[in-house]
Coordinates of C-alpha atoms in Angstrom, one line a residue:
M1 CA 0.0 0.0 0.0
K2 CA 1.2 3.5 -0.8
K3 CA 2.4 5.7 2.1
P4 CA 0.5 9.0 2.3
N5 CA 2.5 12.1 1.5
K6 CA 2.4 15.4 3.4
K7 CA -0.3 16.9 1.1
E8 CA -2.6 14.0 1.8
H9 CA -2.1 14.4 5.5
L10 CA -2.9 18.1 5.2
N11 CA -6.1 17.3 3.2
L12 CA -7.2 14.8 5.9
L13 CA -6.5 17.3 8.7
L14 CA -8.4 20.1 6.9
S15 CA -11.3 17.8 6.2
A16 CA -11.6 16.8 9.9
F17 CA -11.4 20.5 10.9
L18 CA -14.1 21.3 8.3
I19 CA -16.5 18.8 9.9
L20 CA -15.8 20.0 13.4
A21 CA -16.3 23.6 12.3
F22 CA -19.6 22.7 10.7
I23 CA -20.9 21.1 13.9
V24 CA -20.3 24.4 15.7
C25 CA -22.0 26.3 12.9
A26 CA -25.0 24.0 12.9
N27 CA -25.4 24.6 16.6
F28 CA -25.2 28.4 16.0
F29 CA -27.9 28.2 13.3
A30 CA -30.2 26.1 15.5
G31 CA -30.0 28.7 18.2
F32 CA -30.3 31.6 15.6
T33 CA -33.5 30.1 14.0
S34 CA -35.2 29.4 17.3
S35 CA -36.7 32.9 17.4
M36 CA -38.0 32.6 13.8
P37 CA -41.4 31.3 12.6
T38 CA -41.5 27.5 12.7
M39 CA -41.6 26.9 8.9
T40 CA -38.8 29.3 8.2
A41 CA -36.6 27.9 10.9
Q42 CA -37.2 24.4 9.6
L43 CA -36.3 25.3 6.0
I44 CA -33.1 27.1 7.1
N45 CA -32.1 24.2 9.3
I46 CA -32.8 21.7 6.5
A47 CA -30.6 23.8 4.1
V48 CA -27.8 24.0 6.7
Y49 CA -27.8 20.2 7.2
A50 CA -27.9 19.6 3.5
V51 CA -24.8 21.7 3.1
F52 CA -23.3 19.6 5.9
G53 CA -24.0 16.6 3.7
L54 CA -22.2 18.3 0.8
L55 CA -19.2 19.0 3.1
L56 CA -19.2 15.4 4.2
F57 CA -19.1 14.3 0.6
Y58 CA -16.2 16.6 -0.1
A59 CA -14.3 15.5 3.1
T60 CA -14.7 11.8 2.2
R61 CA -14.0 12.2 -1.5
V62 CA -11.2 14.8 -1.5
G63 CA -8.2 13.8 -3.6
D64 CA -5.8 14.6 -6.4
G65 CA -6.5 13.8 -10.0
K66 CA -9.6 14.1 -12.0
A67 CA -13.2 13.5 -10.9
V68 CA -14.7 10.2 -11.7
F69 CA -18.2 10.8 -13.1
R70 CA -20.8 8.1 -13.1
F71 CA -24.5 7.9 -12.6
S72 CA -25.8 5.6 -9.8
P73 CA -29.5 5.1 -9.9
L74 CA -29.3 2.7 -7.0
T75 CA -28.0 5.5 -4.7
L76 CA -30.6 7.9 -6.0
L77 CA -33.4 5.4 -5.3
I78 CA -32.2 4.0 -1.9
L79 CA -30.6 7.1 -0.3
V80 CA -31.9 10.3 -1.9
L81 CA -35.6 9.6 -2.6
P82 CA -36.5 8.3 0.9
S83 CA -34.6 11.2 2.4
V84 CA -36.5 13.7 0.3
F85 CA -39.8 11.9 1.3
I86 CA -38.8 12.3 5.0
I87 CA -38.0 16.0 4.6
V88 CA -41.3 16.7 2.7
A89 CA -43.3 14.6 5.3
S90 CA -41.8 16.7 8.1
L91 CA -43.0 19.9 6.5
A92 CA -46.4 18.9 5.1
A93 CA -49.1 17.9 7.6
F94 CA -51.1 15.9 5.0
M95 CA -48.2 13.5 4.3
P96 CA -48.0 10.0 5.8
L97 CA -45.7 9.7 8.7
H98 CA -45.8 13.4 9.4
N99 CA -46.5 12.8 13.1
V100 CA -43.4 10.6 13.3
V101 CA -40.9 12.9 11.6
A102 CA -42.4 16.4 12.3
A103 CA -40.5 19.1 14.1
D104 CA -41.1 19.8 17.8
A105 CA -44.2 22.0 17.7
L106 CA -43.2 24.1 20.7
T107 CA -39.6 24.8 19.8
G108 CA -39.7 24.4 16.0
K109 CA -36.5 22.3 16.2
L110 CA -36.0 19.6 13.5
S111 CA -36.4 16.0 14.6
V112 CA -33.2 13.9 14.5
I113 CA -34.5 11.8 11.6
T114 CA -35.3 14.9 9.5
S115 CA -31.8 16.3 10.3
L116 CA -30.2 13.1 9.2
A117 CA -32.4 13.0 6.1
A118 CA -31.2 16.4 5.1
V119 CA -27.5 15.3 5.6
A120 CA -28.3 12.2 3.4
V121 CA -29.7 14.4 0.7
G122 CA -26.7 16.7 0.7
Y123 CA -24.3 13.7 0.6
G124 CA -26.4 11.5 -1.7
I125 CA -27.1 13.9 -4.6
P126 CA -23.4 14.5 -5.5
Y127 CA -22.6 10.8 -4.7
S128 CA -25.1 9.8 -7.3
F129 CA -23.1 11.5 -10.0
V130 CA -19.5 11.7 -8.8
S131 CA -17.7 8.8 -7.1
G132 CA -14.5 10.6 -6.2
F133 CA -11.1 11.4 -7.6
E134 CA -8.4 9.2 -9.1
L135 CA -4.9 9.8 -10.3
E136 CA -4.2 9.1 -14.0
G137 CA -2.1 6.0 -14.5
Y138 CA -2.7 4.9 -10.9
K139 CA -3.5 1.2 -10.4
A140 CA -3.6 -0.8 -7.2
D141 CA -1.0 -3.5 -6.7
D142 CA -3.6 -6.2 -6.3
E143 CA -5.7 -5.0 -9.2
E144 CA -5.8 -7.5 -12.1
E145 CA -6.4 -6.9 -15.8
T146 CA -8.3 -9.1 -18.1
V147 CA -6.4 -10.0 -21.3
V148 CA -8.0 -11.6 -24.4
K149 CA -5.5 -13.1 -26.8
G150 CA -6.4 -15.7 -29.5
G151 CA -10.0 -16.0 -28.2
V152 CA -8.8 -17.0 -24.6
Q153 CA -9.6 -14.8 -21.7
A154 CA -7.3 -14.7 -18.7
D155 CA -7.0 -12.6 -15.6
L156 CA -3.4 -11.5 -15.1
A157 CA -1.6 -9.2 -12.7
D158 CA 0.8 -6.5 -14.0
S159 CA 3.9 -8.7 -13.7
D160 CA 2.1 -11.6 -15.5
I161 CA 1.1 -9.3 -18.3
A162 CA 4.6 -8.2 -18.9
A163 CA 5.9 -11.8 -18.8
A164 CA 3.1 -12.9 -21.2
E165 CA 4.0 -10.1 -23.7
E166 CA 7.7 -11.0 -23.5
A167 CA 6.9 -14.7 -24.0
E168 CA 4.6 -13.9 -26.9
E169 CA 7.3 -11.8 -28.6
A170 CA 9.9 -14.5 -28.0
G171 CA 7.5 -17.1 -29.4
L172 CA 6.9 -15.0 -32.5
Q173 CA 10.7 -14.7 -33.0
N174 CA 11.1 -18.4 -32.6
L175 CA 8.4 -19.0 -35.1
D176 CA 10.2 -16.9 -37.6
V177 CA 13.5 -18.7 -37.0
D178 CA 11.8 -22.2 -37.1
G179 CA 9.9 -21.3 -40.3
E180 CA 13.0 -20.4 -42.2

């Protein structure tokens, strides 16, 4: 396994600090919105927690290289849509499960499940489209490559691929010598 360099350590440290700073900010916003009308306070808190989910995505997916884009309908269906349903059910009294996920009527504070659903939406939406970052030309040591030669498929490691190519070249040279 590759040893992390100083830049990676700095990124990890800054990501951890970012998460801790956001926890303090979320507490500030919860106190700030307590004097506002209930619906407004709930919408602001949901937006704050969704941004927290975005920051979590960034903190867990930070890296060098180019972004790896892909669409994950499974993540969208299993993570994002139920979370959106929970958020809408917490705001709309006519929705099923409103009594379970609604905010506290006296204080206007979000329920824990609604806060977590907002974080899941913030994390799940970008994760549905971007899986992270990778370096060009980077390949794990244990990663194998499938090679198809002459209609035969084989899973080979990097060293095996190089040996197979050398053997193939030597075999072709031997064929030329034997054919003459």
